[in-house]
JSON list of C-alpha atoms in Angstrom, two decimals:
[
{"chain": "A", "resi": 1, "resn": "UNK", "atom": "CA", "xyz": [-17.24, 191.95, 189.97]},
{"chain": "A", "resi": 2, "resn": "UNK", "atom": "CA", "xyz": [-16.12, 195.21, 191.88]},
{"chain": "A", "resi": 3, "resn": "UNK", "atom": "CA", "xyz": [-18.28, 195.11, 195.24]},
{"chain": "A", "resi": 4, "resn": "UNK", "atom": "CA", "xyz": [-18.52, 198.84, 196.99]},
{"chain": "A", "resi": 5, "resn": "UNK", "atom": "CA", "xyz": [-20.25, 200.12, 200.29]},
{"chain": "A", "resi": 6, "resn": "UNK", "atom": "CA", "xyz": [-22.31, 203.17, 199.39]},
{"chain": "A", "resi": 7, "resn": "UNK", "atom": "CA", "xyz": [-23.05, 205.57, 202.44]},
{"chain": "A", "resi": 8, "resn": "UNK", "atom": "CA", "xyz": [-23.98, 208.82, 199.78]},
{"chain": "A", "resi": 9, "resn": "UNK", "atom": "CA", "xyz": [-26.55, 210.23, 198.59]},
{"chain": "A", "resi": 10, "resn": "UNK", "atom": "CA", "xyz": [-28.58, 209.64, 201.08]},
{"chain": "A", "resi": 11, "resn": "UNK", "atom": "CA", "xyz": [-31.79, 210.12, 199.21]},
{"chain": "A", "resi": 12, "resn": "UNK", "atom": "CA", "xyz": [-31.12, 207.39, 196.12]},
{"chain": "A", "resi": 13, "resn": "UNK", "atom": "CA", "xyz": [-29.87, 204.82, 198.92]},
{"chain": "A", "resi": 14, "resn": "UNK", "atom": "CA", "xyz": [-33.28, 205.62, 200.74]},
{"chain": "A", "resi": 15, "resn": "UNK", "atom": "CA", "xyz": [-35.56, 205.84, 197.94]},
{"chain": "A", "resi": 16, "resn": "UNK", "atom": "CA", "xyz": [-34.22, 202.48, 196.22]},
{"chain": "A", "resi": 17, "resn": "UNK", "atom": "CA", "xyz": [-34.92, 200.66, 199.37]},
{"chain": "A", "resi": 18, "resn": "UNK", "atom": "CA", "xyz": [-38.73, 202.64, 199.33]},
{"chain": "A", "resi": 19, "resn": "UNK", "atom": "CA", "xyz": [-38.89, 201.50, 196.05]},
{"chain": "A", "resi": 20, "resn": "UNK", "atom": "CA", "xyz": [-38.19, 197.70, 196.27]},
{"chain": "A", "resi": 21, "resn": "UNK", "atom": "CA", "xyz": [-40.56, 197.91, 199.40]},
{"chain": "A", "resi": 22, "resn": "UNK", "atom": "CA", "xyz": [-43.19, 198.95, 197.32]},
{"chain": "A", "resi": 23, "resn": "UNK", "atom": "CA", "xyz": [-42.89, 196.03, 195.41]},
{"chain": "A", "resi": 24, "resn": "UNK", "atom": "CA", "xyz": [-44.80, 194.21, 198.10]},
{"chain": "A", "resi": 25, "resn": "UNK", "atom": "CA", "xyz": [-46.18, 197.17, 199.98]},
{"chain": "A", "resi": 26, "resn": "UNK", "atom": "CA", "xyz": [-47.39, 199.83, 198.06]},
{"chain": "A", "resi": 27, "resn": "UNK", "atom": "CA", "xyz": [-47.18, 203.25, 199.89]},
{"chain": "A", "resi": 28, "resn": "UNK", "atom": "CA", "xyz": [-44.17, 202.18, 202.01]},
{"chain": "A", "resi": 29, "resn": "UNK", "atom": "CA", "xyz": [-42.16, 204.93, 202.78]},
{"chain": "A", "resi": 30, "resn": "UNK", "atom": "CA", "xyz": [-39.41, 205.10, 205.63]},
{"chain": "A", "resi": 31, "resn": "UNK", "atom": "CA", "xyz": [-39.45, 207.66, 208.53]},
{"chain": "A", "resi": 32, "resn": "UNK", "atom": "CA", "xyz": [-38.12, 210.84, 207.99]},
{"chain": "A", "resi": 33, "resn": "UNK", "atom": "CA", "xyz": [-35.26, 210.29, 210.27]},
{"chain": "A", "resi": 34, "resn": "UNK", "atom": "CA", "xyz": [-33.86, 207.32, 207.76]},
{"chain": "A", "resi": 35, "resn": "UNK", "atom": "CA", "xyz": [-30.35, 206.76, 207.32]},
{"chain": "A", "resi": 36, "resn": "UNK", "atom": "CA", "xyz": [-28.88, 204.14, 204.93]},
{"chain": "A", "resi": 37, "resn": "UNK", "atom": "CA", "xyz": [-25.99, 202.14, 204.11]},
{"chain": "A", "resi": 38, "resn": "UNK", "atom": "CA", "xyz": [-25.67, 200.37, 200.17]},
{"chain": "A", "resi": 39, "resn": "UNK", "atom": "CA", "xyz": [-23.96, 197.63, 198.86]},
{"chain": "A", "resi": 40, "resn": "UNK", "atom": "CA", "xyz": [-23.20, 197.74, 195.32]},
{"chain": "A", "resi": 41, "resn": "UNK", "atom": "CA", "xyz": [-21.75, 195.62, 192.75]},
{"chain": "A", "resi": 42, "resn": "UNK", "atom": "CA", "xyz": [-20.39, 196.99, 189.55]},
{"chain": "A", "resi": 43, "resn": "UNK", "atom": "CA", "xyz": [-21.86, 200.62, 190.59]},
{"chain": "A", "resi": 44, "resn": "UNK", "atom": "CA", "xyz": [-25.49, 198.58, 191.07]},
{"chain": "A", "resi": 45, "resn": "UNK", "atom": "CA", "xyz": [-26.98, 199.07, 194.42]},
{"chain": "A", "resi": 46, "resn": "UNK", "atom": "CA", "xyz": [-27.79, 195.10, 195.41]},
{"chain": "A", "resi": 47, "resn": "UNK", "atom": "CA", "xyz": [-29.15, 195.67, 199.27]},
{"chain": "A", "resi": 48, "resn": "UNK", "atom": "CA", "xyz": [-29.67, 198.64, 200.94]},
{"chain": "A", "resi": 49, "resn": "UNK", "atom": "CA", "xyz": [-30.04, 198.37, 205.06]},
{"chain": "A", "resi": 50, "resn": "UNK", "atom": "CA", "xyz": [-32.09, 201.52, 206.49]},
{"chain": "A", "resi": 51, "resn": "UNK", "atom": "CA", "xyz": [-31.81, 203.00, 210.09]},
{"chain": "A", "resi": 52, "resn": "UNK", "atom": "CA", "xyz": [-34.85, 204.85, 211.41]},
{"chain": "A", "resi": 53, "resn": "UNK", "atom": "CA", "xyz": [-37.06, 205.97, 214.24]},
{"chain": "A", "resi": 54, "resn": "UNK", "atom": "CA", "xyz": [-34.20, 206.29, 216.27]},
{"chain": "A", "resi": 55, "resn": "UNK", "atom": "CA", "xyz": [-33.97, 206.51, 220.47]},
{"chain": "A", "resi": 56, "resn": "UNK", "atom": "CA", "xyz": [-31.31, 206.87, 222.25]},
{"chain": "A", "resi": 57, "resn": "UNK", "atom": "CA", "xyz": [-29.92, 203.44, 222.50]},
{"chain": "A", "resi": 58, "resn": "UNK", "atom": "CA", "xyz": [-32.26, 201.52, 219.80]},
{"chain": "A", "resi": 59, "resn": "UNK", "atom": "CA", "xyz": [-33.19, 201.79, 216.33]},
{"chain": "A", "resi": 60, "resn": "UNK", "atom": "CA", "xyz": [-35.23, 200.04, 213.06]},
{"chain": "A", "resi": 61, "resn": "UNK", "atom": "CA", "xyz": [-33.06, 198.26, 210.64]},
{"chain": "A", "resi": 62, "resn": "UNK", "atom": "CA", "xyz": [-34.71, 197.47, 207.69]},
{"chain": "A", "resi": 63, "resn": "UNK", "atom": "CA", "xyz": [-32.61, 195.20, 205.07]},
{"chain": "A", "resi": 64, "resn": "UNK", "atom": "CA", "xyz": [-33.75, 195.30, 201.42]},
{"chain": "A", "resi": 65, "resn": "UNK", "atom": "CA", "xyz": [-32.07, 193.55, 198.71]},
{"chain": "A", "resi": 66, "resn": "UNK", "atom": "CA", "xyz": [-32.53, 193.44, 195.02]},
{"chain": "A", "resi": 67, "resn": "UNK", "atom": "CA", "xyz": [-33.76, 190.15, 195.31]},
{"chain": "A", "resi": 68, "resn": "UNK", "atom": "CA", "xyz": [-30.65, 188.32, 194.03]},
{"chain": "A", "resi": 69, "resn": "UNK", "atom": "CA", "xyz": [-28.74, 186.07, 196.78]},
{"chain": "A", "resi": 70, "resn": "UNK", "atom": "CA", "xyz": [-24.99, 187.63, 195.96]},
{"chain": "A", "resi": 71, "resn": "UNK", "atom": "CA", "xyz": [-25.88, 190.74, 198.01]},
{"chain": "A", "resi": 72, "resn": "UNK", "atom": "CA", "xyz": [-24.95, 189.47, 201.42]},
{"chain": "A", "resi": 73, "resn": "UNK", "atom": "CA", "xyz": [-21.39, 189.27, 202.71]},
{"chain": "A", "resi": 74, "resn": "UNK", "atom": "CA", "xyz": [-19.54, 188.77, 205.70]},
{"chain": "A", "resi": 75, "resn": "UNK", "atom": "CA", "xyz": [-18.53, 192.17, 205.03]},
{"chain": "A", "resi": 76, "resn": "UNK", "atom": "CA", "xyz": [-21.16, 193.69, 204.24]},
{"chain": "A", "resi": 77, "resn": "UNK", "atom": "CA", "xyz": [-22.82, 192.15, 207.79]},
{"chain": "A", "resi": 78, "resn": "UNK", "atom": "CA", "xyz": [-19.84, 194.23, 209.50]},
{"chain": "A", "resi": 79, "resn": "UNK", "atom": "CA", "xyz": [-20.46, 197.31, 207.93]},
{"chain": "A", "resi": 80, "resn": "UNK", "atom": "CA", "xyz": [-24.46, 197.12, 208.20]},
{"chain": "A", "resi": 81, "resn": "UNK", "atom": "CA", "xyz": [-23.84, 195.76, 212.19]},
{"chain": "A", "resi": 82, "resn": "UNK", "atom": "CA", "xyz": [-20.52, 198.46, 213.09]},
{"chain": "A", "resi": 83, "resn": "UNK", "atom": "CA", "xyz": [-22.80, 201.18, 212.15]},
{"chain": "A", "resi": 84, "resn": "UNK", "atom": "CA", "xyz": [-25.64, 201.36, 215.41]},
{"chain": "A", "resi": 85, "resn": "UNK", "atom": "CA", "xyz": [-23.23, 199.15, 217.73]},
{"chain": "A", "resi": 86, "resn": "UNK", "atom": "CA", "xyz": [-19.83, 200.67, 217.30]},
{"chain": "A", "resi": 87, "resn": "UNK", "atom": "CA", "xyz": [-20.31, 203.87, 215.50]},
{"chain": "A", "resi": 88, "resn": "UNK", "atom": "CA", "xyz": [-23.67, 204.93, 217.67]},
{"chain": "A", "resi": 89, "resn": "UNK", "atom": "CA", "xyz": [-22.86, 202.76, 220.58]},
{"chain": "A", "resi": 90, "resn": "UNK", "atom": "CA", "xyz": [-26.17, 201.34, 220.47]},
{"chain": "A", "resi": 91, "resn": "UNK", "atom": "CA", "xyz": [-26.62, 198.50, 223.12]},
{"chain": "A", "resi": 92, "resn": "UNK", "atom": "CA", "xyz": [-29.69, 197.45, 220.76]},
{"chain": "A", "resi": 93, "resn": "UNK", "atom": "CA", "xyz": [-31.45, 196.96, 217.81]},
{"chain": "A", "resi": 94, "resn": "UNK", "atom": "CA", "xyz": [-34.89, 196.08, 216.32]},
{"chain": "A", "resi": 95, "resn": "UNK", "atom": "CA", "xyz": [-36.36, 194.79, 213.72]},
{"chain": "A", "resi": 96, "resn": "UNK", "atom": "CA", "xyz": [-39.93, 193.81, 212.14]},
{"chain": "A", "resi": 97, "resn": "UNK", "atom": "CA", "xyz": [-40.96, 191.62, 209.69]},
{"chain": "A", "resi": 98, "resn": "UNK", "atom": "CA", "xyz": [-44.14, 190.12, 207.96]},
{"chain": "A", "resi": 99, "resn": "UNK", "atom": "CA", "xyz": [-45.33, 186.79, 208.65]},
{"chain": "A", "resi": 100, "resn": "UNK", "atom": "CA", "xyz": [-46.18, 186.78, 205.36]},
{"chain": "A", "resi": 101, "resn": "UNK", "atom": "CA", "xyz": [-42.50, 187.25, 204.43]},
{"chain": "A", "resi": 102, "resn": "UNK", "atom": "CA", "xyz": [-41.02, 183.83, 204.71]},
{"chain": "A", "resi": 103, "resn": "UNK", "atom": "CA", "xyz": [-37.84, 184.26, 202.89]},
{"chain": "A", "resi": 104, "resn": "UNK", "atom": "CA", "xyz": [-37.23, 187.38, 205.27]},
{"chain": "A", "resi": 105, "resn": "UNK", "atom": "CA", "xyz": [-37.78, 185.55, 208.62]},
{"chain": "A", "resi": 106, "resn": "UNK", "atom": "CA", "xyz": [-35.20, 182.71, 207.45]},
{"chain": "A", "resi": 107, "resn": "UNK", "atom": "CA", "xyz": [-33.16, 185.32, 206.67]},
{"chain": "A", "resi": 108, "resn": "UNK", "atom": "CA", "xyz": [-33.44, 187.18, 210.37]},
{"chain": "A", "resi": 109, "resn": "UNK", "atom": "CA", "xyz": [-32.54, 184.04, 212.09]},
{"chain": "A", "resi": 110, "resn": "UNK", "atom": "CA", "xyz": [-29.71, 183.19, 210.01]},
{"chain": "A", "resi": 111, "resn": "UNK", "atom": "CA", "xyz": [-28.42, 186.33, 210.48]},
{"chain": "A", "resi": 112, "resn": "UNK", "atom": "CA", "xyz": [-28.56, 186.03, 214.17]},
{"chain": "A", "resi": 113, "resn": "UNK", "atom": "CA", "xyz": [-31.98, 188.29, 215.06]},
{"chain": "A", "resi": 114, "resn": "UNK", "atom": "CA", "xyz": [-33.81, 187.13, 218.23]},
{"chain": "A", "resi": 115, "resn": "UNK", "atom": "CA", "xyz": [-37.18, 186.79, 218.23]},
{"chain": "A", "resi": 116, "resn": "UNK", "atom": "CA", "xyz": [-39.17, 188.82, 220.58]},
{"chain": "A", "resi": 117, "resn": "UNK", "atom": "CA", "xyz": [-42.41, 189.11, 219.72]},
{"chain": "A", "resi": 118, "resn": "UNK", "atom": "CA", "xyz": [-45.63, 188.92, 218.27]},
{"chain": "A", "resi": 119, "resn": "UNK", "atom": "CA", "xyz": [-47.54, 192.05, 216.61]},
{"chain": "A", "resi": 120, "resn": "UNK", "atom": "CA", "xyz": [-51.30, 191.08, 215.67]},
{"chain": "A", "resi": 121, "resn": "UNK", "atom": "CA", "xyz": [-52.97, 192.49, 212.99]},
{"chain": "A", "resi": 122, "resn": "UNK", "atom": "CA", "xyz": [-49.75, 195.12, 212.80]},
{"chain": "A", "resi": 123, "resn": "UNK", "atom": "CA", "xyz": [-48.83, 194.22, 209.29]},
{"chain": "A", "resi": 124, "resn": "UNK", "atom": "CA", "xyz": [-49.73, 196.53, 206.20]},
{"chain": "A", "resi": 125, "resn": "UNK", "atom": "CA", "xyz": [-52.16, 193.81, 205.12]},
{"chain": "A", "resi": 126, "resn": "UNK", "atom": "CA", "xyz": [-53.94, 193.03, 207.99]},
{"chain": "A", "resi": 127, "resn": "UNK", "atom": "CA", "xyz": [-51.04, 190.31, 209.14]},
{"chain": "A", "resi": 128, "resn": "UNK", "atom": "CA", "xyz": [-49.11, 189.70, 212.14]},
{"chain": "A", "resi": 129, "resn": "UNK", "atom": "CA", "xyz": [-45.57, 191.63, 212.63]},
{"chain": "A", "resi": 130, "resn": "UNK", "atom": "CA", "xyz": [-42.60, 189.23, 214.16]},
{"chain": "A", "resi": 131, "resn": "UNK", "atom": "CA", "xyz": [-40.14, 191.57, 216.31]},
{"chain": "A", "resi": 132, "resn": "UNK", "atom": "CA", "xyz": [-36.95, 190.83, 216.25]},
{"chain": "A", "resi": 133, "resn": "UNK", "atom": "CA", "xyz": [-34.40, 191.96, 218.48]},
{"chain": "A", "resi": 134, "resn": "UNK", "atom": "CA", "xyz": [-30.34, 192.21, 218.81]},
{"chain": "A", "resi": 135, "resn": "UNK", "atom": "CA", "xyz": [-28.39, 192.95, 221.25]},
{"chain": "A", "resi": 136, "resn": "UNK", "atom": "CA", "xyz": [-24.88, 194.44, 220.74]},
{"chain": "A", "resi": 137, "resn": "UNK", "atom": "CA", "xyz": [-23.50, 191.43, 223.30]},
{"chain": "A", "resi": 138, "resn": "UNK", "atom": "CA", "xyz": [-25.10, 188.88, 220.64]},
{"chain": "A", "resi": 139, "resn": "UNK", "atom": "CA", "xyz": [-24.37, 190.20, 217.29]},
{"chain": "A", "resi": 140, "resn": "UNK", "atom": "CA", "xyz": [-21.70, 187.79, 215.88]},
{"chain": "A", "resi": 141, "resn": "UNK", "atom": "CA", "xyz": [-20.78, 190.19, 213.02]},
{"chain": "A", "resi": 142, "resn": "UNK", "atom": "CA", "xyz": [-18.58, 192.03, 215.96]},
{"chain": "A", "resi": 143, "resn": "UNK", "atom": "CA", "xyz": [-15.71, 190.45, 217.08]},
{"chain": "A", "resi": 144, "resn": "UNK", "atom": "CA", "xyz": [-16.58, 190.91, 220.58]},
{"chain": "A", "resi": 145, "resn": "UNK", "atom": "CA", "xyz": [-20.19, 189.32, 220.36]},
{"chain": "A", "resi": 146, "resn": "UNK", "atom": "CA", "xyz": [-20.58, 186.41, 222.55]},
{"chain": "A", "resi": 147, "resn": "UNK", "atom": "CA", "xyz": [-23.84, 184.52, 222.97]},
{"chain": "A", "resi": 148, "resn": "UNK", "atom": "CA", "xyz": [-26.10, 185.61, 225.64]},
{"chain": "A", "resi": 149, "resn": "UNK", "atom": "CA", "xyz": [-29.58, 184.45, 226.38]},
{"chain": "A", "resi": 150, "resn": "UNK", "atom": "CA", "xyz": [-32.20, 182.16, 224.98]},
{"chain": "A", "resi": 151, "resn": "UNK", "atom": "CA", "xyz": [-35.78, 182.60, 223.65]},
{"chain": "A", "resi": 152, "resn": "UNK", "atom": "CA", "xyz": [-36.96, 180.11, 226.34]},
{"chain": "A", "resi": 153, "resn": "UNK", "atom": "CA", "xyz": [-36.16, 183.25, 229.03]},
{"chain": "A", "resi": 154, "resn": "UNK", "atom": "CA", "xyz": [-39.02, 185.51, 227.16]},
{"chain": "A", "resi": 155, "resn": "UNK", "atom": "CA", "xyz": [-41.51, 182.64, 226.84]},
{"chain": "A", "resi": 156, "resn": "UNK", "atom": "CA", "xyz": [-44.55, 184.62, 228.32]},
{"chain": "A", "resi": 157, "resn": "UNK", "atom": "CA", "xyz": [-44.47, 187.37, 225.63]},
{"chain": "A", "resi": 158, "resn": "UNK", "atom": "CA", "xyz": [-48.61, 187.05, 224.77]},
{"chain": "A", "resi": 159, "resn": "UNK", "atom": "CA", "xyz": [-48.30, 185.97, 221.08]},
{"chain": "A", "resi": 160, "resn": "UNK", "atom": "CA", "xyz": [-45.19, 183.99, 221.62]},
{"chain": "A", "resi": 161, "resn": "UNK", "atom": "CA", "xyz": [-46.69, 180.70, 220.57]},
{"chain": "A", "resi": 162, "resn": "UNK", "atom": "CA", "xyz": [-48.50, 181.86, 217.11]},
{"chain": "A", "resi": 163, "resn": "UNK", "atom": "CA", "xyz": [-44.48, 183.59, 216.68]},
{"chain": "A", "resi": 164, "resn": "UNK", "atom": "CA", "xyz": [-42.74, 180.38, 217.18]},
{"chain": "A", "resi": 165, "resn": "UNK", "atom": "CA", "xyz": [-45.65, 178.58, 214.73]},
{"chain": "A", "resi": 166, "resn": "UNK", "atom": "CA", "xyz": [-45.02, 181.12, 211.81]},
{"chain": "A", "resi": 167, "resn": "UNK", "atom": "CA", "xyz": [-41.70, 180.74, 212.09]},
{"chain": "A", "resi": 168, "resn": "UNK", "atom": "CA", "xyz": [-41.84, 177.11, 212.37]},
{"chain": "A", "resi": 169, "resn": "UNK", "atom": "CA", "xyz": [-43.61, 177.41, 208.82]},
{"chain": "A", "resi": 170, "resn": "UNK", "atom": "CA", "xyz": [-41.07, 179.42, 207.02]},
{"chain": "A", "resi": 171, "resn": "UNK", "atom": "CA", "xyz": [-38.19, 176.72, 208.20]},
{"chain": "A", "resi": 172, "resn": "UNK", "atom": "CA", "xyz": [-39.49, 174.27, 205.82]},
{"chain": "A", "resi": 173, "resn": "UNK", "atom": "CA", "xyz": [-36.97, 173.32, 203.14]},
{"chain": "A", "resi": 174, "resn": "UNK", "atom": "CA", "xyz": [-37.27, 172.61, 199.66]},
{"chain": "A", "resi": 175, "resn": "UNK", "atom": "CA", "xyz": [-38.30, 169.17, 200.74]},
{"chain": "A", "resi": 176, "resn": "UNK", "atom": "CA", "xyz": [-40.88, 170.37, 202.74]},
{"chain": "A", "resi": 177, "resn": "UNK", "atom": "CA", "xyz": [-38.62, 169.31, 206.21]},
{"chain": "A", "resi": 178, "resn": "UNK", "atom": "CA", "xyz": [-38.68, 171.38, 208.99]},
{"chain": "A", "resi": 179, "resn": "UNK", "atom": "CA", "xyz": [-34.62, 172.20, 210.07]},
{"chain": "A", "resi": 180, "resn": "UNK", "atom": "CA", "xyz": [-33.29, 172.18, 213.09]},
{"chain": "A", "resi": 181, "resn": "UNK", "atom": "CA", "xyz": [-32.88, 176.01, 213.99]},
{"chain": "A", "resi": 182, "resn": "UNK", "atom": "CA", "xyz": [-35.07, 176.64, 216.65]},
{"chain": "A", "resi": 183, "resn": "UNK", "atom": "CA", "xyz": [-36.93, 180.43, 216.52]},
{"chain": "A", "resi": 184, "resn": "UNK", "atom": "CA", "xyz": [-34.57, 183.17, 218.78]},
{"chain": "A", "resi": 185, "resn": "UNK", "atom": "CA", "xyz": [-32.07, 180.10, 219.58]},
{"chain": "A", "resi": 186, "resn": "UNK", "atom": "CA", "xyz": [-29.39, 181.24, 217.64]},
{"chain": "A", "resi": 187, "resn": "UNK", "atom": "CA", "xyz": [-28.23, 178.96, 214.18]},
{"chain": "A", "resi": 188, "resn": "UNK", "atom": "CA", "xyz": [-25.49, 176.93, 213.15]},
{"chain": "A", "resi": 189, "resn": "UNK", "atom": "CA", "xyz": [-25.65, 179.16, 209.41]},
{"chain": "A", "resi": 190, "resn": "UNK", "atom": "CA", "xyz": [-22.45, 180.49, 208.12]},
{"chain": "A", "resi": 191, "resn": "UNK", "atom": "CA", "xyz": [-22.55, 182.99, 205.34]},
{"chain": "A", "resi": 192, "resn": "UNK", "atom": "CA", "xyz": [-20.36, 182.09, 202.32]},
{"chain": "A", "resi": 193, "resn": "UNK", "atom": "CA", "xyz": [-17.19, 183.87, 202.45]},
{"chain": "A", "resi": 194, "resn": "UNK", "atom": "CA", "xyz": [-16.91, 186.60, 199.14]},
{"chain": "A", "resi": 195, "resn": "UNK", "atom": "CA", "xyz": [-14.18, 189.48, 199.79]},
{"chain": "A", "resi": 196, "resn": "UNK", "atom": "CA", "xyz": [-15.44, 193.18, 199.22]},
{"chain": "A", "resi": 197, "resn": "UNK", "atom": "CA", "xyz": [-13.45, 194.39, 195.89]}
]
């Protein structure tokens, strides 16, 4: 299965990921000031991650996948990650999700997002908005990343504790078990290792 990064045309990259959002959300559309990197296997477009409403040293990321668990790899992590902290020299990032969407909060704090915050009523559907935060110091998909602080040092956000229960809910297992991973603490998850080619 030949695996590909796709950085052109801009537009299909963009619209695909508008298009699986409106799966959920209808209407969705990105800002105008969207930029996108694909990841395709066998000339398929599998996940799409989407930079917008850019500033000068932040930015949205928006990951969208094609639903099927294959789509993420170490390498694609790199790529999606270089792109604001290397190539932009971003010293952060930001992200939002649903708390509706419990498949995409697991996701953020496997992947190493902190939580930040708590949006009320932000959602397209009336629901709460998590905000999710990365530093370029923390991201462990760059060599240089090292581990900085914890969620207990932003404890007073107003909303924190309705955050920390929604994402308490969407670490229940199959078994209906809570895990371990404690919400902007970091995880002990390690992406399955699959080579790019």
């Amino acid at each position: 299965m030949a695996s590909t990064f796709e950085y052109h045309p801009q537009p299909t990259l963009i619209t695909w990921a508008e298009t699986k959002m409106r799966e959920t959300y209808p209407g969705f559309v990105f800002a105008r000031d969207a930029r996108a990197i694909g990841h395709a296997r066998d000339g398929e477009l599998v996940a799409v991650v989407v930079y917008d409403r850019w500033s000068e040293n932040d930015c949205m990321v928006h990951v969208v996948s094609d639903g099927s668990r294959s789509w993420m790899t170490r390498s694609f992590a790199v790529v999606a990650m270089a792109y604001p902290f290397r190539q932009l020299g971003f010293t952060r990032i930001t992200a939002m999700v649903s708390e509706l969407n419990e498949e995409s909060l697991r996701f953020s704090q496997r992947f190493g997002w902190r939580l930040e915050g708590y949006l009320r009523k932000a959602g397209p559907k009336g629901e709460g908005l998590l905000l999710f935060g990365m530093l370029k110091s923390e991201c462990r998909w760059l060599p240089e990343a090292a581990e900085t602080f914890r969620s207990d040092e932003i404890s007073g956000i107003e909303g924190w504790q309705r955050a920390q229960d929604v994402l308490s809910r969407s670490r229940r297992t199959s078994n209906g078990q809570v895990s371990a991973i404690r919400a902007g603490s970091g995880s002990e998850y390690r992406p399955r290792r699959t080579q790019a080619g």
